[in-house]
PDB file of C-alpha atoms in Angstrom:
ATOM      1  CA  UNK A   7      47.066  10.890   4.544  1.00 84.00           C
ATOM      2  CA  UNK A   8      48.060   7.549   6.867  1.00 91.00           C
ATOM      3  CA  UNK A   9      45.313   4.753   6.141  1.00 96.00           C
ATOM      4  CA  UNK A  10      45.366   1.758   7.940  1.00 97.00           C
ATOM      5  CA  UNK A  11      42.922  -1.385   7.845  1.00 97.00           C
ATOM      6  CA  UNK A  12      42.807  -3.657  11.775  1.00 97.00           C
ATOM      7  CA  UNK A  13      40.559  -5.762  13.406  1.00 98.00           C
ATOM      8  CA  UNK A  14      40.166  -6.395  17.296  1.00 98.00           C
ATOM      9  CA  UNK A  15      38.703  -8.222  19.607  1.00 98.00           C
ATOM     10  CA  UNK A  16      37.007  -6.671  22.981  1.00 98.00           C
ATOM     11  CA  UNK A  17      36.336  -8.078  26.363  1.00 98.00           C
ATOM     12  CA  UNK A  18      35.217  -6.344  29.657  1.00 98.00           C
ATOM     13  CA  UNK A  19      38.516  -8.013  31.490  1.00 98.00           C
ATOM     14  CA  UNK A  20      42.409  -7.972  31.146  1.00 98.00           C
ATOM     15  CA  UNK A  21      42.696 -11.523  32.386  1.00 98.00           C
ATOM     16  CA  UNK A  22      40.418 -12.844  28.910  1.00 98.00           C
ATOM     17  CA  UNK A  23      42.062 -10.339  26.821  1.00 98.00           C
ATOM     18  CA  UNK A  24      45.547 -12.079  27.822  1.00 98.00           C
ATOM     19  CA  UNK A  25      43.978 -15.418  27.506  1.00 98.00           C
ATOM     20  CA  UNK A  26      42.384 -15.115  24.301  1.00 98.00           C
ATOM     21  CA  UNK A  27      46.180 -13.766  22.643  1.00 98.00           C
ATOM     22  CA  UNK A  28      47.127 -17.035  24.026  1.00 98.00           C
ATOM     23  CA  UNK A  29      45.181 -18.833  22.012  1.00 98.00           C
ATOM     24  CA  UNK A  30      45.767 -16.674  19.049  1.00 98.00           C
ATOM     25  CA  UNK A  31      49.465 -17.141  19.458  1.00 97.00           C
ATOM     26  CA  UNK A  32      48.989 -21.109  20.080  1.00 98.00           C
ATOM     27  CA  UNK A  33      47.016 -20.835  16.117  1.00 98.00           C
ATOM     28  CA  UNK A  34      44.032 -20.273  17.005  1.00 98.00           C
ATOM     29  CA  UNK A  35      42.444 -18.278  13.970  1.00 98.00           C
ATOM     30  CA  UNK A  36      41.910 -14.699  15.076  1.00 98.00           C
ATOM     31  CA  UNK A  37      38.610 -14.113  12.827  1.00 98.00           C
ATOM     32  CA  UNK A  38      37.180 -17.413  14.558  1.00 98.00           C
ATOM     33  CA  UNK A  39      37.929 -16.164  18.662  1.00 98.00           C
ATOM     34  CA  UNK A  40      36.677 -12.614  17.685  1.00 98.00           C
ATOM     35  CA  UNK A  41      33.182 -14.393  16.301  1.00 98.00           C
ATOM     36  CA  UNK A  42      33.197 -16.444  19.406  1.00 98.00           C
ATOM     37  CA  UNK A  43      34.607 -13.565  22.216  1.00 98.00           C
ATOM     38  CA  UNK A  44      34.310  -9.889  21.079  1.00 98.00           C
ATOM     39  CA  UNK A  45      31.602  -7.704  22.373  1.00 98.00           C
ATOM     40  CA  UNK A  46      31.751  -5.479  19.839  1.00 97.00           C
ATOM     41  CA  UNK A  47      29.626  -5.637  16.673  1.00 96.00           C
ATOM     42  CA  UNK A  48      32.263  -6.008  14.382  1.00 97.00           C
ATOM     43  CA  UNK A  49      32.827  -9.655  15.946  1.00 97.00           C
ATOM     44  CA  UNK A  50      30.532 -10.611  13.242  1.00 97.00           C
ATOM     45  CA  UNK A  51      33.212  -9.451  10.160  1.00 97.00           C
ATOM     46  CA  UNK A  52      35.586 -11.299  12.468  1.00 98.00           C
ATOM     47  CA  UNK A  53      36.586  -8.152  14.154  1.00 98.00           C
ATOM     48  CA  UNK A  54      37.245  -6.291  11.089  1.00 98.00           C
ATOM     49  CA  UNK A  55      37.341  -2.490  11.632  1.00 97.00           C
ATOM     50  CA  UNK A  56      38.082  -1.587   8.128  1.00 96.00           C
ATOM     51  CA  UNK A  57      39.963   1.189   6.594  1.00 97.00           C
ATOM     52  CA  UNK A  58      40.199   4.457   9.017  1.00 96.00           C
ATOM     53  CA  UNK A  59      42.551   7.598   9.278  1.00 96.00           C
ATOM     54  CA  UNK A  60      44.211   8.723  12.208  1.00 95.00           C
ATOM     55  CA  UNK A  61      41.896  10.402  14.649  1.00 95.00           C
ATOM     56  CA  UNK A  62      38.656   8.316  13.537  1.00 95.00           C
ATOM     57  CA  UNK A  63      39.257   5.704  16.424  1.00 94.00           C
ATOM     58  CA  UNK A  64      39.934   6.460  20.141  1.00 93.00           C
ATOM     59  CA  UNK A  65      43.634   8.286  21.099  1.00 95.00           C
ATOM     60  CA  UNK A  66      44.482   4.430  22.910  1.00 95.00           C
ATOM     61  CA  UNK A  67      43.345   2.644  19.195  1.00 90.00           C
ATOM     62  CA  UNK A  68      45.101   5.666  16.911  1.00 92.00           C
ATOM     63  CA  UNK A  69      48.655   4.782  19.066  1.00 94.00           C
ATOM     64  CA  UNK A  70      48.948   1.381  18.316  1.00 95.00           C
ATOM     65  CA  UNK A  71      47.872   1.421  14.717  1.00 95.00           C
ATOM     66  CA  UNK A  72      49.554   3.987  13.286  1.00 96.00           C
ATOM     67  CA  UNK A  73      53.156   2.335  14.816  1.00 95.00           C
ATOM     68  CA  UNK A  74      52.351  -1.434  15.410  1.00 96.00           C
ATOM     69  CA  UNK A  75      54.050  -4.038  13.567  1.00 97.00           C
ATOM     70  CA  UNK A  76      51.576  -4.977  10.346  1.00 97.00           C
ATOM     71  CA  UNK A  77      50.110  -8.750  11.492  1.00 97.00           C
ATOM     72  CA  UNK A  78      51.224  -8.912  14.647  1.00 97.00           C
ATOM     73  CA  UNK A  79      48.670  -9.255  17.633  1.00 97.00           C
ATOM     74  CA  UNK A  80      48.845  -6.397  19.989  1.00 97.00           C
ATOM     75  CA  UNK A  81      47.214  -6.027  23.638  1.00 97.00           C
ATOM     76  CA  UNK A  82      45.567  -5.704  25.513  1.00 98.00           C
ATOM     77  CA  UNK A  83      44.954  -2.979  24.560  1.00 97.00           C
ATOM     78  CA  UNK A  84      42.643  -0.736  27.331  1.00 97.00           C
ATOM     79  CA  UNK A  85      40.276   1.979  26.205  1.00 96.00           C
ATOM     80  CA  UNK A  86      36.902   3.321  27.875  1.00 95.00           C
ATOM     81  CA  UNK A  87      35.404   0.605  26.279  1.00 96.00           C
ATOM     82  CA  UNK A  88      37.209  -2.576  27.951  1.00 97.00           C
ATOM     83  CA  UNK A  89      40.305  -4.731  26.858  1.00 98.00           C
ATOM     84  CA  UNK A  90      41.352  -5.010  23.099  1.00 98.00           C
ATOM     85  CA  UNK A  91      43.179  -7.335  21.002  1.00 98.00           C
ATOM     86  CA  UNK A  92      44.473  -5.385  17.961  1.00 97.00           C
ATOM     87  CA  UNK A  93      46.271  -6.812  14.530  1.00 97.00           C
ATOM     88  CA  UNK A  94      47.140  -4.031  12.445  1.00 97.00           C
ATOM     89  CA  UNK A  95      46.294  -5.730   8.802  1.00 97.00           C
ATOM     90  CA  UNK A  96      47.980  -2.882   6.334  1.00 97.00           C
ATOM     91  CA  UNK A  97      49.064   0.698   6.727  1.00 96.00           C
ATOM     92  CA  UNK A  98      49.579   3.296   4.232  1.00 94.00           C
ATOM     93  CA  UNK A  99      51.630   5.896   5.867  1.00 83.00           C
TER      94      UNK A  99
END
């Protein structure tokens, strides 16, 4: 079964989704703007998600994962949740 590991970042807006990947693609470190930006919990780990299977993350998160590029930031990214900034870090298909 597909296995991938990701982290994200998530805002409420589109407009500091896009500026945040800015900064990301200018260098800025990706773990560091997720401590500093994400609303979601797993801004602590840097916006590490982990290791998950398709289906175990939301139909909008499952798309990009499971046929992103491996290290390359994608987003935004929108979901019931708000605005994402996704880097696919491995994938086991």
């Amino acid at each position: 079964m597909a296995r991938a590991t990701a982290r994200h970042i998530l805002v409420a807006s589109e407009e500091k989704c896009n500026e945040l990947k800015a900064q990301i693609e200018a260098g800025a470190d990706f773990a560091e703007v997720a401590k500093a930006n994400s609303t979601c919990p797993s801004s602590r780990q840097g916006g590490d998600l982990g290791s998950f299977g398709p289906g175990q993350m939301v139909k909008e998160f499952d798309t990009v994962v499971f046929s992103a590029p491996i290290n390359v930031v994608q987003g935004p990214v929108k979901t019931q949740f708000g605005y994402h900034l996704l880097e696919v870090t491995s994938r086991q298909d």
